[in-house]
Amino acid sequence: MRNRRDFLKQVGVGGISLAAWPLIARTGEQGVEALPQDGFGFSTAPSLQNPSESGVTVAIGVNKPSTAWVEYGETEQLGRVATGSRHGLKPYDTRAHHVRIDGLRPGQRCFYRVHACAVEFKSAYDIRRGDTVATDIYSFRTLDPAAKEARFVVWNDTHENAETIAKLMVQTAKHGADFHVWNGDVTNDNYTEDKMVEHYLGVGGQPFARETPLLFVRGNHDTRGPAARSLPRYQETPNGRFYYGFRHGPIAGVVLDSGEDKPDTTKVYAGLGDFIAYHEEQTAWLRRELEQPYIRDARFRVAFCHIPLWWADKRYPEDQNDPRSRWHELLGDAHFCMVISGHTHTTAVFPPNEQRPYAQIIGGGPKPENATLICGVATQEKVSISVLDTEGIELNWYRTFAPG
Ligand SMILES: [Fe+2]
Ligand SMILES: [Fe+2]
């Protein structure tokens, strides 16, 4: 059996260099001039992004220029192919591929296998296909508004800490979640796209990431560095935006992007931040979205937002002219039961009070001794939150019950 160090080497988690994922198959394509056997392979195992009631996006890292596709189906016989085509072109990338599987039913189990083929552009009319590799077969379930129960886990502020991520993986696998929320500050900053594959797709080696879809929440550190603008290439979200809503069972979720933690005018940003305009855009969207039936009709409403809206009795942002300050009133008026956040690197649970009709739940920090796994279970009657440390010990909990 592989030990944890070997595993981390293979999936390239948190600062450990990427190695090719073991090749399950390696074949040249008949009738096409093949490249020499040159070590083409996956640099991560597959992971699942942007889940919906009808599909999911399969993401995987590769170590050379290549194309990719996904076989899928209701049984392990598979039988259908998702091409990943966009604007008439099949995927071609040097680092990672994202292939959307769509047209599924709510709550459907879907089996899948990822294929990739090395491709070399000699010229526009001389494109050569090389080795083909494939993963093993895995499965996942789509989101399901009619599900009786919703189980989820939340990570936050992992900041590239390999030891923390390895420990969180162990606890996460025990919980059996329907979806996984990564609540911001995955990285310290984004300087190169190679590192982004490692940081954002590298968790794909664990069974939970191959089979449990991720809902991504951007943190302030994820906005930093010259490559931060490439984040949508590696983390796919609904409509390419970092603010969106979803529904699974008794829960309607809203994801908000709290942006940077200092004003746009702060000198260190050199005038490159434009978050006030972005937060105005999000606020207008949130006001409209809260009227949608999938949110209004849900038994419980939960928001995920990297920077908390409150710490005890102190409200954020302090500047009431900041558009984010409207989120508090909007979520309160829409009867949200909790906001789940990170950012402070100190875990806390603040139950509702006279100022705040929802609970503010905050996860811990990047070091293993401060990190937390927030586990949630929602039924028709209640939402139960348990905040665990990296050894699985419960640090805090919160429960809220459906009215009437
Ligand atoms: Fe952080
Ligand atoms: Fe943060």
Short mmCIF file of C-alpha atoms and ligand atoms in Angstrom, two decimals:
data_model
loop_
_atom_site.label_atom_id
_atom_site.label_comp_id
_atom_site.label_asym_id
_atom_site.label_seq_id
_atom_site.Cartn_x
_atom_site.Cartn_y
_atom_site.Cartn_z
CA MET A 1 0.00 0.00 0.00
CA ARG A 2 1.28 3.49 -0.83
CA ASN A 3 2.04 5.70 2.11
CA ARG A 4 0.81 9.28 2.34
CA ARG A 5 4.09 10.77 1.13
CA ASP A 6 3.98 8.67 -2.02
CA PHE A 7 0.39 9.68 -2.57
CA LEU A 8 1.17 13.40 -2.23
CA LYS A 9 4.02 13.06 -4.72
CA GLN A 10 1.66 11.58 -7.25
CA VAL A 11 -1.11 14.14 -6.95
CA GLY A 12 1.21 17.09 -6.40
CA VAL A 13 -0.60 18.61 -3.44
CA GLY A 14 0.59 21.77 -1.76
CA GLY A 15 4.05 22.60 -3.01
CA ILE A 16 5.20 19.08 -3.86
CA SER A 17 6.15 18.77 -7.50
CA LEU A 18 3.83 17.04 -9.92
CA ALA A 19 4.63 13.61 -11.27
CA ALA A 20 2.72 11.83 -14.02
CA TRP A 21 -0.40 10.08 -12.78
CA PRO A 22 -0.05 6.31 -13.35
CA LEU A 23 -1.11 5.45 -16.85
CA ILE A 24 -4.01 3.06 -17.06
CA ALA A 25 -3.75 2.74 -20.81
CA ARG A 26 -1.19 3.80 -23.39
CA THR A 27 -1.96 3.30 -27.04
CA GLY A 28 -1.02 4.98 -30.30
CA GLU A 29 -3.95 6.04 -32.49
CA GLN A 30 -4.23 3.90 -35.62
CA GLY A 31 -3.79 5.65 -38.93
CA VAL A 32 -2.28 8.77 -37.38
CA GLU A 33 1.43 9.36 -37.15
CA ALA A 34 2.31 8.79 -33.52
CA LEU A 35 4.70 10.84 -31.41
CA PRO A 36 7.53 8.89 -29.81
CA GLN A 37 6.77 7.47 -26.37
CA ASP A 38 7.74 10.49 -24.36
CA GLY A 39 6.21 10.13 -20.94
CA PHE A 40 2.88 11.75 -21.68
CA GLY A 41 0.44 11.36 -18.81
CA PHE A 42 -1.92 12.93 -16.33
CA SER A 43 -0.39 15.19 -13.69
CA THR A 44 -3.42 14.89 -11.38
CA ALA A 45 -6.25 12.45 -10.94
CA PRO A 46 -9.67 13.75 -12.05
CA SER A 47 -11.72 16.04 -9.86
CA LEU A 48 -15.26 17.37 -10.27
CA GLN A 49 -16.22 21.04 -10.56
CA ASN A 50 -19.31 23.15 -11.12
CA PRO A 51 -22.01 20.57 -10.29
CA SER A 52 -25.62 21.13 -11.27
CA GLU A 53 -28.82 19.10 -11.46
CA SER A 54 -27.90 18.01 -15.00
CA GLY A 55 -24.13 17.61 -15.00
CA VAL A 56 -20.64 18.29 -13.76
CA THR A 57 -17.29 19.35 -15.21
CA VAL A 58 -14.44 16.86 -15.00
CA ALA A 59 -11.04 18.57 -14.51
CA ILE A 60 -7.67 16.87 -14.87
CA GLY A 61 -4.05 17.97 -15.18
CA VAL A 62 -1.74 16.81 -18.00
CA ASN A 63 2.04 17.05 -18.40
CA LYS A 64 2.15 17.85 -22.15
CA PRO A 65 0.08 19.55 -24.88
CA SER A 66 -2.92 17.31 -25.49
CA THR A 67 -6.61 16.92 -26.08
CA ALA A 68 -9.07 15.08 -23.80
CA TRP A 69 -12.56 13.59 -23.67
CA VAL A 70 -14.72 11.73 -21.14
CA GLU A 71 -16.60 8.46 -21.55
CA TYR A 72 -19.63 8.28 -19.27
CA GLY A 73 -22.87 6.45 -18.64
CA GLU A 74 -25.35 5.14 -16.06
CA THR A 75 -23.36 1.92 -15.61
CA GLU A 76 -19.70 0.99 -15.68
CA GLN A 77 -20.23 0.06 -19.32
CA LEU A 78 -20.28 3.85 -19.97
CA GLY A 79 -21.35 4.16 -23.63
CA ARG A 80 -21.51 7.93 -24.17
CA VAL A 81 -18.80 10.48 -24.86
CA ALA A 82 -18.50 14.09 -23.70
CA THR A 83 -16.18 15.83 -26.15
CA GLY A 84 -15.48 19.00 -24.17
CA SER A 85 -15.88 21.00 -27.39
CA ARG A 86 -16.28 24.76 -27.19
CA HIS A 87 -17.01 27.00 -30.18
CA GLY A 88 -16.48 24.07 -32.55
CA LEU A 89 -13.10 23.06 -31.17
CA LYS A 90 -12.22 20.06 -29.05
CA PRO A 91 -9.94 20.68 -26.05
CA TYR A 92 -6.26 21.49 -26.53
CA ASP A 93 -4.17 22.59 -23.57
CA THR A 94 -0.70 22.22 -22.17
CA ARG A 95 -1.64 21.96 -18.47
CA ALA A 96 -5.21 20.89 -17.74
CA HIS A 97 -8.49 19.91 -19.34
CA HIS A 98 -12.09 20.61 -18.35
CA VAL A 99 -14.77 18.45 -19.96
CA ARG A 100 -18.44 19.07 -19.20
CA ILE A 101 -20.81 16.11 -18.82
CA ASP A 102 -24.39 17.35 -19.26
CA GLY A 103 -27.90 16.06 -19.95
CA LEU A 104 -28.09 13.94 -16.77
CA ARG A 105 -31.09 13.66 -14.44
CA PRO A 106 -31.18 15.22 -10.95
CA GLY A 107 -29.59 12.88 -8.42
CA GLN A 108 -28.41 10.47 -11.15
CA ARG A 109 -25.32 8.39 -10.52
CA CYS A 110 -22.96 8.70 -13.46
CA PHE A 111 -19.84 6.63 -14.11
CA TYR A 112 -16.95 8.18 -16.05
CA ARG A 113 -13.45 7.68 -17.36
CA VAL A 114 -11.16 10.45 -18.67
CA HIS A 115 -9.03 10.01 -21.78
CA ALA A 116 -6.26 12.28 -23.05
CA CYS A 117 -4.12 12.17 -26.19
CA ALA A 118 -0.84 13.99 -26.74
CA VAL A 119 -1.04 16.47 -29.63
CA GLU A 120 1.76 18.28 -31.39
CA PHE A 121 1.13 21.25 -33.68
CA LYS A 122 3.92 21.11 -36.30
CA SER A 123 1.90 23.67 -38.24
CA ALA A 124 -1.79 24.50 -38.71
CA TYR A 125 -1.97 21.71 -41.36
CA ASP A 126 0.37 19.27 -39.65
CA ILE A 127 -1.13 18.25 -36.32
CA ARG A 128 0.15 14.97 -34.89
CA ARG A 129 -1.59 12.79 -32.32
CA GLY A 130 0.53 10.78 -29.92
CA ASP A 131 0.03 8.50 -26.95
CA THR A 132 -3.40 8.11 -25.42
CA VAL A 133 -3.91 7.62 -21.70
CA ALA A 134 -7.02 6.93 -19.64
CA THR A 135 -7.99 6.92 -15.99
CA ASP A 136 -9.83 4.23 -14.13
CA ILE A 137 -13.64 4.44 -13.86
CA TYR A 138 -15.18 6.58 -11.11
CA SER A 139 -18.69 7.82 -10.39
CA PHE A 140 -20.57 10.79 -8.94
CA ARG A 141 -24.13 11.99 -8.42
CA THR A 142 -25.65 15.20 -9.78
CA LEU A 143 -27.30 17.66 -7.40
CA ASP A 144 -30.95 16.92 -6.66
CA PRO A 145 -33.45 19.54 -5.43
CA ALA A 146 -35.80 16.73 -4.35
CA ALA A 147 -33.23 14.92 -2.19
CA LYS A 148 -34.50 14.30 1.35
CA GLU A 149 -31.15 15.17 2.89
CA ALA A 150 -28.08 17.21 1.98
CA ARG A 151 -24.61 16.45 3.37
CA PHE A 152 -21.71 18.80 2.73
CA VAL A 153 -18.18 19.60 3.91
CA VAL A 154 -16.37 22.94 3.92
CA TRP A 155 -12.63 23.61 3.77
CA ASN A 156 -11.18 27.11 4.01
CA ASP A 157 -7.82 28.88 4.14
CA THR A 158 -5.71 25.85 3.32
CA HIS A 159 -3.08 28.22 1.81
CA GLU A 160 -1.07 25.46 0.07
CA ASN A 161 -0.40 23.67 3.38
CA ALA A 162 0.21 20.05 2.30
CA GLU A 163 0.01 18.58 5.79
CA THR A 164 -3.33 20.28 6.49
CA ILE A 165 -4.76 19.20 3.14
CA ALA A 166 -3.68 15.59 3.73
CA LYS A 167 -5.35 15.56 7.16
CA LEU A 168 -8.52 17.23 5.87
CA MET A 169 -8.75 14.60 3.12
CA VAL A 170 -8.80 11.83 5.72
CA GLN A 171 -11.60 13.45 7.73
CA THR A 172 -13.52 14.47 4.61
CA ALA A 173 -13.59 10.92 3.29
CA LYS A 174 -15.30 9.79 6.53
CA HIS A 175 -18.19 12.25 6.23
CA GLY A 176 -19.69 11.03 2.95
CA ALA A 177 -20.65 14.44 1.54
CA ASP A 178 -22.83 15.18 -1.49
CA PHE A 179 -20.73 18.25 -2.24
CA HIS A 180 -17.54 19.90 -1.05
CA VAL A 181 -17.15 23.66 -0.62
CA TRP A 182 -13.62 25.12 -0.74
CA ASN A 183 -14.29 28.42 0.95
CA GLY A 184 -11.39 30.52 -0.30
CA ASP A 185 -7.65 31.11 0.15
CA VAL A 186 -6.66 27.87 -1.55
CA THR A 187 -3.36 29.59 -2.35
CA ASN A 188 -1.13 32.29 -0.92
CA ASP A 189 -1.01 33.96 -4.35
CA ASN A 190 -1.09 32.96 -8.02
CA TYR A 191 2.18 33.53 -9.84
CA THR A 192 2.29 30.74 -12.45
CA GLU A 193 -0.37 28.62 -14.12
CA ASP A 194 1.69 25.45 -13.50
CA LYS A 195 1.32 26.08 -9.77
CA MET A 196 -2.40 26.69 -10.24
CA VAL A 197 -2.88 23.17 -11.60
CA GLU A 198 -1.07 21.84 -8.56
CA HIS A 199 -3.00 23.98 -6.09
CA TYR A 200 -6.52 23.90 -7.55
CA LEU A 201 -6.63 20.43 -9.16
CA GLY A 202 -4.08 18.59 -7.03
CA VAL A 203 -6.60 17.31 -4.50
CA GLY A 204 -8.02 15.09 -7.23
CA GLY A 205 -6.03 12.09 -6.03
CA GLN A 206 -8.42 11.25 -3.22
CA PRO A 207 -11.58 9.25 -3.85
CA PHE A 208 -13.77 12.01 -2.39
CA ALA A 209 -12.51 14.56 -4.96
CA ARG A 210 -12.91 12.14 -7.87
CA GLU A 211 -16.47 11.39 -6.78
CA THR A 212 -17.65 14.44 -4.75
CA PRO A 213 -18.23 17.66 -6.73
CA LEU A 214 -16.54 20.86 -5.60
CA LEU A 215 -18.25 24.23 -5.22
CA PHE A 216 -15.48 26.81 -5.31
CA VAL A 217 -15.51 30.08 -3.35
CA ARG A 218 -12.80 32.63 -4.14
CA GLY A 219 -10.79 34.08 -1.25
CA ASN A 220 -8.77 37.29 -1.18
CA HIS A 221 -5.45 35.43 -1.60
CA ASP A 222 -6.85 33.68 -4.69
CA THR A 223 -7.15 37.14 -6.29
CA ARG A 224 -3.46 37.95 -5.81
CA GLY A 225 -0.52 37.60 -8.22
CA PRO A 226 -0.28 38.09 -12.00
CA ALA A 227 -1.78 34.65 -12.80
CA ALA A 228 -4.90 35.27 -10.66
CA ARG A 229 -6.66 36.40 -13.83
CA SER A 230 -6.33 32.85 -15.16
CA LEU A 231 -8.25 31.30 -12.25
CA PRO A 232 -11.41 30.64 -14.34
CA ARG A 233 -9.23 28.38 -16.56
CA TYR A 234 -8.69 26.05 -13.59
CA GLN A 235 -11.80 26.48 -11.45
CA GLU A 236 -14.96 26.29 -13.50
CA THR A 237 -18.03 27.90 -11.93
CA PRO A 238 -21.58 28.58 -13.22
CA ASN A 239 -21.47 31.12 -16.06
CA GLY A 240 -17.76 31.66 -15.37
CA ARG A 241 -18.57 33.79 -12.31
CA PHE A 242 -17.39 33.44 -8.73
CA TYR A 243 -20.85 34.30 -7.41
CA TYR A 244 -23.71 31.91 -8.03
CA GLY A 245 -26.52 29.91 -6.46
CA PHE A 246 -27.37 26.22 -6.28
CA ARG A 247 -29.95 23.89 -4.80
CA HIS A 248 -29.53 20.44 -3.27
CA GLY A 249 -32.29 18.85 -1.22
CA PRO A 250 -33.48 21.08 1.64
CA ILE A 251 -30.67 23.61 1.04
CA ALA A 252 -30.46 26.56 -1.30
CA GLY A 253 -26.89 27.83 -1.39
CA VAL A 254 -25.56 31.21 -2.44
CA VAL A 255 -21.84 31.70 -3.07
CA LEU A 256 -20.53 35.26 -2.84
CA ASP A 257 -17.05 36.55 -3.73
CA SER A 258 -15.90 38.89 -0.97
CA GLY A 259 -12.87 39.98 -3.02
CA GLU A 260 -9.91 41.72 -1.40
CA ASP A 261 -9.78 42.56 2.28
CA LYS A 262 -8.48 46.11 1.85
CA PRO A 263 -9.86 49.04 -0.20
CA ASP A 264 -9.08 49.28 -3.92
CA THR A 265 -7.11 52.45 -3.19
CA THR A 266 -4.62 50.62 -0.93
CA LYS A 267 -1.12 51.35 -2.26
CA VAL A 268 0.04 47.72 -2.49
CA TYR A 269 -2.58 46.97 -5.17
CA ALA A 270 -1.03 49.59 -7.51
CA GLY A 271 -4.49 50.62 -8.71
CA LEU A 272 -5.27 47.16 -10.20
CA GLY A 273 -8.21 46.31 -7.89
CA ASP A 274 -11.75 47.17 -8.99
CA PHE A 275 -13.71 45.41 -6.29
CA ILE A 276 -16.20 48.16 -5.44
CA ALA A 277 -17.66 47.94 -8.96
CA TYR A 278 -17.54 44.12 -8.75
CA HIS A 279 -19.38 44.08 -5.43
CA GLU A 280 -22.04 46.42 -6.84
CA GLU A 281 -22.51 43.92 -9.68
CA GLN A 282 -22.78 41.04 -7.20
CA THR A 283 -25.23 42.94 -5.00
CA ALA A 284 -27.52 43.63 -7.95
CA TRP A 285 -27.32 39.95 -8.91
CA LEU A 286 -28.01 38.82 -5.33
CA ARG A 287 -31.08 41.05 -5.07
CA ARG A 288 -32.52 39.45 -8.24
CA GLU A 289 -31.43 35.90 -7.44
CA LEU A 290 -33.06 35.85 -4.01
CA GLU A 291 -36.44 36.08 -5.79
CA GLN A 292 -35.82 32.83 -7.68
CA PRO A 293 -38.06 29.90 -6.67
CA TYR A 294 -35.10 27.56 -6.07
CA ILE A 295 -34.06 29.85 -3.22
CA ARG A 296 -37.46 31.07 -2.01
CA ASP A 297 -38.93 27.55 -1.85
CA ALA A 298 -35.99 25.89 -0.09
CA ARG A 299 -36.40 24.65 3.44
CA PHE A 300 -33.08 26.30 4.43
CA ARG A 301 -30.90 29.01 2.86
CA VAL A 302 -27.13 29.06 3.44
CA ALA A 303 -24.53 31.56 2.14
CA PHE A 304 -20.84 30.80 1.58
CA CYS A 305 -18.59 33.85 1.60
CA HIS A 306 -14.85 33.85 2.32
CA ILE A 307 -14.66 37.03 4.41
CA PRO A 308 -17.26 36.86 7.20
CA LEU A 309 -20.00 39.46 7.44
CA TRP A 310 -19.59 39.52 11.22
CA TRP A 311 -17.14 38.75 14.02
CA ALA A 312 -19.22 38.60 17.23
CA ASP A 313 -20.96 42.00 17.34
CA LYS A 314 -18.67 43.67 14.84
CA ARG A 315 -19.95 43.97 11.32
CA TYR A 316 -17.85 43.78 8.12
CA PRO A 317 -17.04 45.68 6.07
CA GLU A 318 -16.79 48.59 8.47
CA ASP A 319 -17.34 51.09 5.64
CA GLN A 320 -21.10 51.09 5.17
CA ASN A 321 -20.64 52.61 1.70
CA ASP A 322 -19.00 49.35 0.59
CA PRO A 323 -21.61 47.44 -1.47
CA ARG A 324 -20.82 44.27 0.51
CA SER A 325 -22.51 45.82 3.51
CA ARG A 326 -25.84 45.38 1.66
CA TRP A 327 -25.38 41.60 1.70
CA HIS A 328 -26.24 41.49 5.41
CA GLU A 329 -29.67 43.07 4.91
CA LEU A 330 -30.43 41.09 1.76
CA LEU A 331 -29.57 37.72 3.32
CA GLY A 332 -31.40 38.60 6.54
CA ASP A 333 -34.55 39.70 4.70
CA ALA A 334 -34.45 36.46 2.64
CA HIS A 335 -34.37 34.39 5.86
CA PHE A 336 -30.95 32.84 5.43
CA CYS A 337 -30.17 30.63 8.41
CA MET A 338 -26.36 30.87 8.25
CA VAL A 339 -23.34 32.40 6.54
CA ILE A 340 -20.28 30.12 6.44
CA SER A 341 -16.92 31.88 6.08
CA GLY A 342 -13.18 31.67 6.71
CA HIS A 343 -10.45 34.31 6.39
CA THR A 344 -9.88 35.04 10.11
CA HIS A 345 -7.79 31.85 10.61
CA THR A 346 -9.63 31.44 13.91
CA THR A 347 -12.73 29.30 14.05
CA ALA A 348 -15.90 30.62 15.67
CA VAL A 349 -19.65 29.99 15.75
CA PHE A 350 -21.85 33.03 16.38
CA PRO A 351 -25.53 32.08 16.77
CA PRO A 352 -28.20 34.57 15.62
CA ASN A 353 -28.78 37.60 17.84
CA GLU A 354 -30.84 40.78 17.77
CA GLN A 355 -28.56 42.41 15.18
CA ARG A 356 -28.14 39.35 12.99
CA PRO A 357 -30.97 36.91 12.16
CA TYR A 358 -28.57 34.27 10.83
CA ALA A 359 -25.66 32.37 12.39
CA GLN A 360 -22.14 33.36 11.34
CA ILE A 361 -19.94 30.25 11.20
CA ILE A 362 -16.20 30.63 10.57
CA GLY A 363 -13.60 27.93 9.84
CA GLY A 364 -10.00 27.91 11.08
CA GLY A 365 -6.56 28.60 9.61
CA PRO A 366 -3.94 26.95 7.41
CA LYS A 367 -1.82 25.16 10.02
CA PRO A 368 -2.93 21.64 10.99
CA GLU A 369 -3.44 22.73 14.61
CA ASN A 370 -5.78 25.57 13.51
CA ALA A 371 -7.51 24.03 10.49
CA THR A 372 -11.12 22.84 10.55
CA LEU A 373 -13.49 20.70 8.60
CA ILE A 374 -17.04 22.06 8.74
CA CYS A 375 -19.53 19.22 8.26
CA GLY A 376 -23.17 20.00 7.50
CA VAL A 377 -26.25 17.79 7.36
CA ALA A 378 -29.61 19.24 6.35
CA THR A 379 -32.89 17.37 6.64
CA GLN A 380 -36.46 18.65 6.29
CA GLU A 381 -36.41 19.45 10.03
CA LYS A 382 -32.97 20.92 10.75
CA VAL A 383 -29.48 21.86 9.65
CA SER A 384 -26.73 20.45 11.87
CA ILE A 385 -23.23 21.89 11.67
CA SER A 386 -20.24 20.22 13.29
CA VAL A 387 -16.83 21.92 13.26
CA LEU A 388 -14.04 19.33 13.50
CA ASP A 389 -10.30 19.69 13.91
CA THR A 390 -7.91 17.82 11.61
CA GLU A 391 -8.00 14.78 13.93
CA GLY A 392 -11.77 14.61 13.72
CA ILE A 393 -12.46 16.01 17.21
CA GLU A 394 -15.56 18.23 17.40
CA LEU A 395 -14.60 21.79 18.36
CA ASN A 396 -17.98 23.41 18.00
CA TRP A 397 -21.48 22.79 16.71
CA TYR A 398 -24.65 24.59 15.74
CA ARG A 399 -28.19 23.49 14.95
CA THR A 400 -31.09 25.39 13.46
CA PHE A 401 -34.63 24.12 12.98
CA ALA A 402 -37.18 24.80 10.27
CA PRO A 403 -39.87 27.26 11.38
CA GLY A 404 -43.20 25.77 12.44
FE FE B 1 -6.56 33.01 4.70
FE FE B 2 -8.60 35.39 3.45
#
